[in-house]
Amino acid sequence: MKKKVILYRDIPAEERQRLEAQYDVTFFNNINEDNKGAFIAALADAEGLIGTSTKMSSELLSLAPKLKAASTISVGTDLYDLNYLTERGIPLMHTPGVLNETTADTLFTLIMCAARRAVELSNMVREGRWTSNIGEALYGTDVHGKTLGIIGMGRIGYAIAKRGHFGFDMKIQYSNRNRKPDAEQDLNATYMEMEELLQTSDFVCVMTPLTPETERLIGAKEFAMMKKSAIFINGSRGKVIDEAALVDALSNGTIRAAGLDVFEVEPLSGDSPLCKLDNAVLFPHIGSATAETRLAMITCAVDNLINALNGDISQNCANQHLLDR
Ligand code: DGY
């Protein structure tokens, strides 16, 4: 009998067929109030789960007693309760690697847009407010030659630093749980404590994953440590920062500008005070959202589920403790 798998996100037909060739697949096009009951019923027999964008709490996962593997179509694993899965010996597979360069492109777009006021000035043109050459009050700030501080020098952090070093002649500094010799050798990156990084960077880019240790890592105190001219970039998760403190820092000139791809609550409400700030560039969580990369992530997630259900978690397993066993 085929194993039962729940697919809770629409994926291209070819990838879905790869799953259907091996498994009895129950499909949900995202989980919502209308289909949640059916999803919960399907959990009772599910051995595999694959999808993204739905919070999978331990409460929900406890309704899947036969679960053998879960595969998220993302590099971030924060929608799952990883500790709970580890206790049950269930691997959570994810998609690192395939999205590094695209996500770094997005983060660099935020850096450029925030520094050169690209969205604000583009809106001025569209709205017919470009009536004379712009003056000093609307000048941007240079990116090339500046200091780029990266908090969380993982694979994506490295790809951003690479762009800064080779493309923009930037000085790279980073803080991280451990030293990164490759970044130090290849990109001349300097390791430092977060406090020093905050005080000395022109651009502060947060790329650390959301964990209990990094929740609200950056708040009022940290914004106050930054240069008044600093540009703050968040490409990790909204909950890594105190969003209200960021709004204050942007409104009262504690820092110059911000570029954000992630928010405490997504989708961000149009009523958010962030939407009223010209010095905030806001993207709708599009770090990896290109056609090529999203397809590569889906293909990777399907491979990951198939491998994990075959007992092979050597590639792309997020629960380090299961690998250590
Ligand atoms: C990821 O892969 O974690 C991206 O942030 C999309 O959720």
mmCIF file of C-alpha atoms and ligand atoms in Angstrom:
data_model
loop_
_atom_site.group_PDB
_atom_site.id
_atom_site.type_symbol
_atom_site.label_atom_id
_atom_site.label_comp_id
_atom_site.label_asym_id
_atom_site.label_seq_id
_atom_site.Cartn_x
_atom_site.Cartn_y
_atom_site.Cartn_z
ATOM 1 C CA MET A 1 0.000 0.000 0.000
ATOM 2 C CA LYS A 2 1.244 3.490 -0.870
ATOM 3 C CA LYS A 3 2.267 5.767 1.999
ATOM 4 C CA LYS A 4 -0.106 8.660 2.625
ATOM 5 C CA VAL A 5 1.319 12.119 2.068
ATOM 6 C CA ILE A 6 -0.298 15.511 2.524
ATOM 7 C CA LEU A 7 0.662 18.224 0.047
ATOM 8 C CA TYR A 8 -0.536 21.540 1.499
ATOM 9 C CA ARG A 9 0.696 23.948 -1.145
ATOM 10 C CA ASP A 10 0.050 24.011 -4.893
ATOM 11 C CA ILE A 11 3.129 22.954 -6.863
ATOM 12 C CA PRO A 12 3.706 22.447 -10.612
ATOM 13 C CA ALA A 13 1.997 19.368 -12.079
ATOM 14 C CA GLU A 14 5.297 17.656 -12.880
ATOM 15 C CA GLU A 15 6.453 17.827 -9.259
ATOM 16 C CA ARG A 16 3.061 16.742 -7.983
ATOM 17 C CA GLN A 17 3.195 13.740 -10.328
ATOM 18 C CA ARG A 18 6.549 12.741 -8.858
ATOM 19 C CA LEU A 19 4.850 12.524 -5.478
ATOM 20 C CA GLU A 20 1.736 10.789 -6.833
ATOM 21 C CA ALA A 21 3.849 8.133 -8.545
ATOM 22 C CA GLN A 22 4.956 6.886 -5.131
ATOM 23 C CA TYR A 23 2.421 8.076 -2.588
ATOM 24 C CA ASP A 24 -1.271 8.413 -1.964
ATOM 25 C CA VAL A 25 -1.358 12.237 -2.005
ATOM 26 C CA THR A 26 -4.046 14.367 -0.373
ATOM 27 C CA PHE A 27 -3.824 17.905 -1.709
ATOM 28 C CA PHE A 28 -4.806 21.177 -0.021
ATOM 29 C CA ASN A 29 -4.242 24.510 -1.735
ATOM 30 C CA ASN A 30 -3.008 26.179 1.470
ATOM 31 C CA ILE A 31 -4.793 25.572 4.754
ATOM 32 C CA ASN A 32 -7.650 27.920 5.607
ATOM 33 C CA GLU A 33 -10.722 27.946 7.831
ATOM 34 C CA ASP A 34 -12.760 26.154 5.113
ATOM 35 C CA ASN A 35 -10.430 23.173 4.690
ATOM 36 C CA LYS A 36 -8.818 22.961 8.147
ATOM 37 C CA GLY A 37 -11.221 20.214 9.277
ATOM 38 C CA ALA A 38 -10.382 18.056 6.262
ATOM 39 C CA PHE A 39 -6.677 18.732 6.780
ATOM 40 C CA ILE A 40 -6.904 17.620 10.417
ATOM 41 C CA ALA A 41 -8.761 14.471 9.353
ATOM 42 C CA ALA A 42 -6.043 13.691 6.783
ATOM 43 C CA LEU A 43 -3.314 14.108 9.422
ATOM 44 C CA ALA A 44 -4.552 10.947 11.183
ATOM 45 C CA ASP A 45 -3.020 8.694 8.486
ATOM 46 C CA ALA A 46 -0.311 10.931 7.031
ATOM 47 C CA GLU A 47 3.250 9.601 6.946
ATOM 48 C CA GLY A 48 4.600 12.568 5.025
ATOM 49 C CA LEU A 49 3.854 16.310 4.923
ATOM 50 C CA ILE A 50 5.046 18.757 2.284
ATOM 51 C CA GLY A 51 4.224 22.431 1.820
ATOM 52 C CA THR A 52 4.879 25.872 3.260
ATOM 53 C CA SER A 53 3.257 29.012 4.719
ATOM 54 C CA THR A 54 1.148 27.222 7.357
ATOM 55 C CA LYS A 55 2.072 27.179 11.033
ATOM 56 C CA MET A 56 2.552 23.545 12.093
ATOM 57 C CA SER A 57 2.327 23.700 15.877
ATOM 58 C CA SER A 58 3.068 20.713 18.088
ATOM 59 C CA GLU A 59 -0.686 20.606 18.797
ATOM 60 C CA LEU A 60 -1.427 20.150 15.122
ATOM 61 C CA LEU A 61 1.426 17.705 14.575
ATOM 62 C CA SER A 62 0.255 15.601 17.517
ATOM 63 C CA LEU A 63 -2.773 14.784 15.365
ATOM 64 C CA ALA A 64 -0.439 12.987 12.942
ATOM 65 C CA PRO A 65 0.631 9.913 14.967
ATOM 66 C CA LYS A 66 2.029 8.082 11.907
ATOM 67 C CA LEU A 67 4.125 11.004 10.651
ATOM 68 C CA LYS A 68 7.593 9.892 9.476
ATOM 69 C CA ALA A 69 8.894 13.012 7.712
ATOM 70 C CA ALA A 70 7.982 16.631 6.983
ATOM 71 C CA SER A 71 9.365 18.726 4.140
ATOM 72 C CA THR A 72 9.047 22.510 4.099
ATOM 73 C CA ILE A 73 9.409 24.423 0.832
ATOM 74 C CA SER A 74 11.584 27.042 2.524
ATOM 75 C CA VAL A 75 14.952 27.381 4.139
ATOM 76 C CA GLY A 76 13.364 28.837 7.292
ATOM 77 C CA THR A 77 12.010 26.168 9.631
ATOM 78 C CA ASP A 78 10.228 28.476 12.073
ATOM 79 C CA LEU A 79 6.721 27.427 10.984
ATOM 80 C CA TYR A 80 7.402 23.995 12.488
ATOM 81 C CA ASP A 81 8.043 23.073 16.110
ATOM 82 C CA LEU A 82 11.479 21.606 15.473
ATOM 83 C CA ASN A 83 12.102 20.485 19.069
ATOM 84 C CA TYR A 84 8.819 18.628 19.128
ATOM 85 C CA LEU A 85 9.614 16.878 15.832
ATOM 86 C CA THR A 86 13.089 15.983 17.084
ATOM 87 C CA GLU A 87 11.618 14.455 20.269
ATOM 88 C CA ARG A 88 9.421 12.292 18.068
ATOM 89 C CA GLY A 89 12.379 11.405 15.824
ATOM 90 C CA ILE A 90 10.705 12.999 12.801
ATOM 91 C CA PRO A 91 13.051 14.746 10.359
ATOM 92 C CA LEU A 92 12.142 18.204 9.099
ATOM 93 C CA MET A 93 13.638 18.656 5.662
ATOM 94 C CA HIS A 94 14.216 22.148 4.219
ATOM 95 C CA THR A 95 15.718 23.846 1.171
ATOM 96 C CA PRO A 96 19.004 25.580 1.953
ATOM 97 C CA GLY A 97 21.422 26.146 -0.906
ATOM 98 C CA VAL A 98 19.128 26.655 -3.861
ATOM 99 C CA LEU A 99 17.948 30.109 -2.781
ATOM 100 C CA ASN A 100 21.119 31.788 -1.515
ATOM 101 C CA GLU A 101 21.984 33.856 -4.578
ATOM 102 C CA THR A 102 18.423 34.951 -5.348
ATOM 103 C CA THR A 103 17.764 35.943 -1.749
ATOM 104 C CA ALA A 104 21.046 37.857 -1.655
ATOM 105 C CA ASP A 105 19.930 39.685 -4.833
ATOM 106 C CA THR A 106 16.717 40.699 -3.060
ATOM 107 C CA LEU A 107 18.569 41.890 0.013
ATOM 108 C CA PHE A 108 20.944 43.910 -2.113
ATOM 109 C CA THR A 109 17.966 45.443 -3.900
ATOM 110 C CA LEU A 110 16.702 46.569 -0.479
ATOM 111 C CA ILE A 111 20.124 48.031 0.325
ATOM 112 C CA MET A 112 20.186 49.960 -2.961
ATOM 113 C CA CYS A 113 16.560 51.100 -2.807
ATOM 114 C CA ALA A 114 16.855 52.305 0.781
ATOM 115 C CA ALA A 115 20.187 54.068 0.165
ATOM 116 C CA ARG A 116 19.133 55.752 -3.074
ATOM 117 C CA ARG A 117 15.534 56.404 -1.956
ATOM 118 C CA ALA A 118 14.429 54.600 -5.087
ATOM 119 C CA VAL A 119 10.828 53.847 -4.082
ATOM 120 C CA GLU A 120 10.185 57.235 -2.526
ATOM 121 C CA LEU A 121 11.539 59.071 -5.574
ATOM 122 C CA SER A 122 9.838 56.776 -8.048
ATOM 123 C CA ASN A 123 6.529 57.496 -6.307
ATOM 124 C CA MET A 124 7.275 61.209 -6.580
ATOM 125 C CA VAL A 125 7.617 60.846 -10.371
ATOM 126 C CA ARG A 126 4.485 58.693 -10.739
ATOM 127 C CA GLU A 127 2.409 61.043 -8.662
ATOM 128 C CA GLY A 128 3.377 64.090 -10.733
ATOM 129 C CA ARG A 129 5.379 65.673 -7.887
ATOM 130 C CA TRP A 130 8.622 65.923 -9.912
ATOM 131 C CA THR A 131 8.384 69.578 -10.749
ATOM 132 C CA SER A 132 12.028 70.646 -10.522
ATOM 133 C CA ASN A 133 15.463 69.052 -10.130
ATOM 134 C CA ILE A 134 15.681 67.404 -6.775
ATOM 135 C CA GLY A 135 17.715 69.188 -4.117
ATOM 136 C CA GLU A 136 19.833 68.095 -1.200
ATOM 137 C CA ALA A 137 16.829 67.205 0.925
ATOM 138 C CA LEU A 138 16.167 64.253 -1.379
ATOM 139 C CA TYR A 139 19.708 63.069 -2.029
ATOM 140 C CA GLY A 140 20.508 59.456 -1.303
ATOM 141 C CA THR A 141 23.638 58.031 0.217
ATOM 142 C CA ASP A 142 26.447 56.037 -1.418
ATOM 143 C CA VAL A 143 26.606 52.270 -1.080
ATOM 144 C CA HIS A 144 30.006 51.634 -2.669
ATOM 145 C CA GLY A 145 32.923 51.888 -0.294
ATOM 146 C CA LYS A 146 30.729 51.799 2.838
ATOM 147 C CA THR A 147 30.743 49.328 5.724
ATOM 148 C CA LEU A 148 28.301 46.439 5.542
ATOM 149 C CA GLY A 149 27.603 44.673 8.837
ATOM 150 C CA ILE A 150 25.939 41.290 8.628
ATOM 151 C CA ILE A 151 24.309 39.710 11.668
ATOM 152 C CA GLY A 152 24.039 36.002 10.890
ATOM 153 C CA MET A 153 26.752 34.993 8.425
ATOM 154 C CA GLY A 154 25.131 31.851 7.063
ATOM 155 C CA ARG A 155 24.962 30.949 3.404
ATOM 156 C CA ILE A 156 22.740 33.890 2.461
ATOM 157 C CA GLY A 157 24.751 36.301 4.610
ATOM 158 C CA TYR A 158 27.865 35.155 2.773
ATOM 159 C CA ALA A 159 26.191 35.719 -0.625
ATOM 160 C CA ILE A 160 25.206 39.265 0.393
ATOM 161 C CA ALA A 161 28.718 39.954 1.676
ATOM 162 C CA LYS A 162 30.151 38.651 -1.615
ATOM 163 C CA ARG A 163 28.093 41.213 -3.532
ATOM 164 C CA GLY A 164 29.195 43.975 -1.176
ATOM 165 C CA HIS A 165 32.874 43.033 -1.320
ATOM 166 C CA PHE A 166 33.335 42.276 -5.019
ATOM 167 C CA GLY A 167 30.602 44.466 -6.511
ATOM 168 C CA PHE A 168 30.641 47.542 -4.302
ATOM 169 C CA ASP A 169 34.052 47.610 -2.698
ATOM 170 C CA MET A 170 32.429 47.525 0.733
ATOM 171 C CA LYS A 171 34.154 46.731 3.992
ATOM 172 C CA ILE A 172 32.506 43.607 5.396
ATOM 173 C CA GLN A 173 32.053 42.903 9.085
ATOM 174 C CA TYR A 174 29.909 40.256 10.728
ATOM 175 C CA SER A 175 28.703 38.789 13.971
ATOM 176 C CA ASN A 176 27.722 35.165 14.219
ATOM 177 C CA ARG A 177 27.590 32.274 16.691
ATOM 178 C CA ASN A 178 30.902 31.084 15.275
ATOM 179 C CA ARG A 179 33.706 32.439 13.138
ATOM 180 C CA LYS A 180 33.498 32.012 9.364
ATOM 181 C CA PRO A 181 37.026 31.484 8.012
ATOM 182 C CA ASP A 182 35.797 31.395 4.392
ATOM 183 C CA ALA A 183 34.251 34.876 4.722
ATOM 184 C CA GLU A 184 37.377 36.158 6.452
ATOM 185 C CA GLN A 185 39.673 34.730 3.772
ATOM 186 C CA ASP A 186 37.613 35.299 0.624
ATOM 187 C CA LEU A 187 35.871 38.568 1.502
ATOM 188 C CA ASN A 188 38.272 40.054 4.016
ATOM 189 C CA ALA A 189 35.375 40.049 6.500
ATOM 190 C CA THR A 190 36.016 41.077 10.102
ATOM 191 C CA TYR A 191 34.360 39.161 12.941
ATOM 192 C CA MET A 192 33.094 41.233 15.881
ATOM 193 C CA GLU A 193 30.534 41.272 18.679
ATOM 194 C CA MET A 194 27.106 42.510 17.635
ATOM 195 C CA GLU A 195 27.408 45.665 19.727
ATOM 196 C CA GLU A 196 30.533 46.831 17.897
ATOM 197 C CA LEU A 197 28.975 45.914 14.563
ATOM 198 C CA LEU A 198 25.884 48.019 15.339
ATOM 199 C CA GLN A 199 28.026 51.003 16.292
ATOM 200 C CA THR A 200 30.315 50.936 13.273
ATOM 201 C CA SER A 201 28.274 49.741 10.266
ATOM 202 C CA ASP A 202 26.749 51.987 7.612
ATOM 203 C CA PHE A 203 24.417 49.158 6.621
ATOM 204 C CA VAL A 204 23.222 46.641 9.229
ATOM 205 C CA CYS A 205 21.764 43.554 7.604
ATOM 206 C CA VAL A 206 20.030 40.927 9.768
ATOM 207 C CA MET A 207 20.038 37.407 8.332
ATOM 208 C CA THR A 208 19.925 35.230 11.435
ATOM 209 C CA PRO A 209 17.253 32.506 11.629
ATOM 210 C CA LEU A 210 14.349 32.994 14.057
ATOM 211 C CA THR A 211 14.960 30.905 17.172
ATOM 212 C CA PRO A 212 14.096 31.502 20.852
ATOM 213 C CA GLU A 213 17.581 33.082 21.170
ATOM 214 C CA THR A 214 17.135 35.523 18.270
ATOM 215 C CA GLU A 215 13.542 36.604 18.918
ATOM 216 C CA ARG A 216 13.567 40.413 19.328
ATOM 217 C CA LEU A 217 17.336 40.462 19.021
ATOM 218 C CA ILE A 218 17.170 44.037 17.713
ATOM 219 C CA GLY A 219 15.105 46.559 19.669
ATOM 220 C CA ALA A 220 15.214 50.174 20.878
ATOM 221 C CA LYS A 221 18.576 49.709 22.615
ATOM 222 C CA GLU A 222 20.191 48.265 19.500
ATOM 223 C CA PHE A 223 18.746 50.927 17.163
ATOM 224 C CA ALA A 224 20.103 53.575 19.529
ATOM 225 C CA MET A 225 23.597 52.072 19.164
ATOM 226 C CA MET A 226 23.570 52.453 15.371
ATOM 227 C CA LYS A 227 24.903 55.463 13.499
ATOM 228 C CA LYS A 228 22.296 58.146 12.801
ATOM 229 C CA SER A 229 23.120 57.594 9.117
ATOM 230 C CA ALA A 230 22.689 53.797 9.377
ATOM 231 C CA ILE A 231 20.437 51.862 7.033
ATOM 232 C CA PHE A 232 18.863 48.794 8.595
ATOM 233 C CA ILE A 233 17.952 45.765 6.471
ATOM 234 C CA ASN A 234 15.953 42.730 7.637
ATOM 235 C CA GLY A 235 15.810 39.617 5.457
ATOM 236 C CA SER A 236 15.437 37.013 8.209
ATOM 237 C CA ARG A 237 12.111 37.005 10.053
ATOM 238 C CA GLY A 238 10.007 39.880 11.372
ATOM 239 C CA LYS A 239 10.058 38.613 14.945
ATOM 240 C CA VAL A 240 13.855 38.948 15.099
ATOM 241 C CA ILE A 241 13.268 42.674 15.591
ATOM 242 C CA ASP A 242 10.977 44.831 17.705
ATOM 243 C CA GLU A 243 8.946 46.393 14.893
ATOM 244 C CA ALA A 244 7.450 49.163 17.054
ATOM 245 C CA ALA A 245 10.965 50.177 18.115
ATOM 246 C CA LEU A 246 12.002 50.275 14.449
ATOM 247 C CA VAL A 247 9.059 52.551 13.624
ATOM 248 C CA ASP A 248 10.204 54.891 16.419
ATOM 249 C CA ALA A 249 13.823 54.776 15.234
ATOM 250 C CA LEU A 250 12.785 55.640 11.668
ATOM 251 C CA SER A 251 10.335 58.351 12.730
ATOM 252 C CA ASN A 252 12.597 60.199 15.134
ATOM 253 C CA GLY A 253 15.833 60.034 13.137
ATOM 254 C CA THR A 254 17.644 57.499 15.336
ATOM 255 C CA ILE A 255 18.598 55.789 12.054
ATOM 256 C CA ARG A 256 18.276 56.955 8.470
ATOM 257 C CA ALA A 257 16.258 54.291 6.687
ATOM 258 C CA ALA A 258 15.252 50.637 6.557
ATOM 259 C CA GLY A 259 14.658 47.977 3.945
ATOM 260 C CA LEU A 260 12.427 45.127 5.067
ATOM 261 C CA ASP A 261 11.388 41.885 3.401
ATOM 262 C CA VAL A 262 9.830 40.356 6.520
ATOM 263 C CA PHE A 263 7.425 41.545 9.210
ATOM 264 C CA GLU A 264 6.122 40.576 12.631
ATOM 265 C CA VAL A 265 2.744 39.787 11.084
ATOM 266 C CA GLU A 266 2.513 38.844 7.406
ATOM 267 C CA PRO A 267 0.934 40.002 5.200
ATOM 268 C CA LEU A 268 1.705 43.446 6.621
ATOM 269 C CA SER A 269 -1.488 45.478 7.037
ATOM 270 C CA GLY A 270 -1.723 48.614 4.899
ATOM 271 C CA ASP A 271 -2.547 50.376 8.200
ATOM 272 C CA SER A 272 0.879 49.601 9.646
ATOM 273 C CA PRO A 273 2.777 52.742 10.694
ATOM 274 C CA LEU A 274 5.639 51.432 8.533
ATOM 275 C CA CYS A 275 3.529 52.135 5.436
ATOM 276 C CA LYS A 276 3.450 55.834 6.325
ATOM 277 C CA LEU A 277 7.232 56.170 6.429
ATOM 278 C CA ASP A 278 9.025 57.301 3.245
ATOM 279 C CA ASN A 279 12.303 56.024 4.688
ATOM 280 C CA ALA A 280 11.062 52.428 4.898
ATOM 281 C CA VAL A 281 11.309 50.256 1.784
ATOM 282 C CA LEU A 282 8.851 47.385 2.170
ATOM 283 C CA PHE A 283 8.861 44.144 0.171
ATOM 284 C CA PRO A 284 6.185 41.436 0.546
ATOM 285 C CA HIS A 285 8.546 38.635 1.691
ATOM 286 C CA ILE A 286 10.026 38.007 -1.756
ATOM 287 C CA GLY A 287 13.557 36.928 -0.808
ATOM 288 C CA SER A 288 13.488 33.790 -2.942
ATOM 289 C CA ALA A 289 10.500 34.680 -5.118
ATOM 290 C CA THR A 290 11.754 34.254 -8.662
ATOM 291 C CA ALA A 291 10.273 31.654 -11.006
ATOM 292 C CA GLU A 292 13.576 29.778 -11.255
ATOM 293 C CA THR A 293 14.334 29.695 -7.567
ATOM 294 C CA ARG A 294 10.836 28.835 -6.367
ATOM 295 C CA LEU A 295 10.824 25.893 -8.802
ATOM 296 C CA ALA A 296 14.249 24.800 -7.571
ATOM 297 C CA MET A 297 12.950 24.956 -3.972
ATOM 298 C CA ILE A 298 9.902 22.841 -4.824
ATOM 299 C CA THR A 299 12.022 20.255 -6.653
ATOM 300 C CA CYS A 300 14.417 20.173 -3.706
ATOM 301 C CA ALA A 301 11.541 19.780 -1.201
ATOM 302 C CA VAL A 302 10.010 16.905 -3.196
ATOM 303 C CA ASP A 303 13.414 15.172 -3.367
ATOM 304 C CA ASN A 304 13.848 15.787 0.353
ATOM 305 C CA LEU A 305 10.530 14.157 1.240
ATOM 306 C CA ILE A 306 11.175 11.151 -0.978
ATOM 307 C CA ASN A 307 14.654 10.696 0.509
ATOM 308 C CA ALA A 308 13.451 11.112 4.090
ATOM 309 C CA LEU A 309 10.578 8.648 3.643
ATOM 310 C CA ASN A 310 13.212 6.231 2.260
ATOM 311 C CA GLY A 311 15.203 6.755 5.469
ATOM 312 C CA ASP A 312 17.883 9.024 3.953
ATOM 313 C CA ILE A 313 18.199 12.353 5.777
ATOM 314 C CA SER A 314 21.842 12.986 4.932
ATOM 315 C CA GLN A 315 20.964 16.070 2.813
ATOM 316 C CA ASN A 316 18.904 19.066 3.986
ATOM 317 C CA CYS A 317 17.684 17.815 7.347
ATOM 318 C CA ALA A 318 17.084 20.678 9.800
ATOM 319 C CA ASN A 319 17.111 18.684 13.062
ATOM 320 C CA GLN A 320 20.812 18.512 13.822
ATOM 321 C CA HIS A 321 20.103 16.221 16.779
ATOM 322 C CA LEU A 322 18.694 13.520 14.533
ATOM 323 C CA LEU A 323 21.814 13.674 12.379
ATOM 324 C CA ASP A 324 24.016 13.427 15.460
ATOM 325 C CA ARG A 325 22.297 10.277 16.658
HETATM 326 C C1 DGY B 1 12.462 30.839 3.275
HETATM 327 O O1 DGY B 1 12.764 30.000 2.422
HETATM 328 O O2 DGY B 1 12.565 30.621 4.490
HETATM 329 C C2 DGY B 1 11.918 32.122 2.784
HETATM 330 O O3 DGY B 1 11.940 33.113 3.762
HETATM 331 C C3 DGY B 1 10.500 31.911 2.305
HETATM 332 O O4 DGY B 1 9.693 31.645 3.399
#
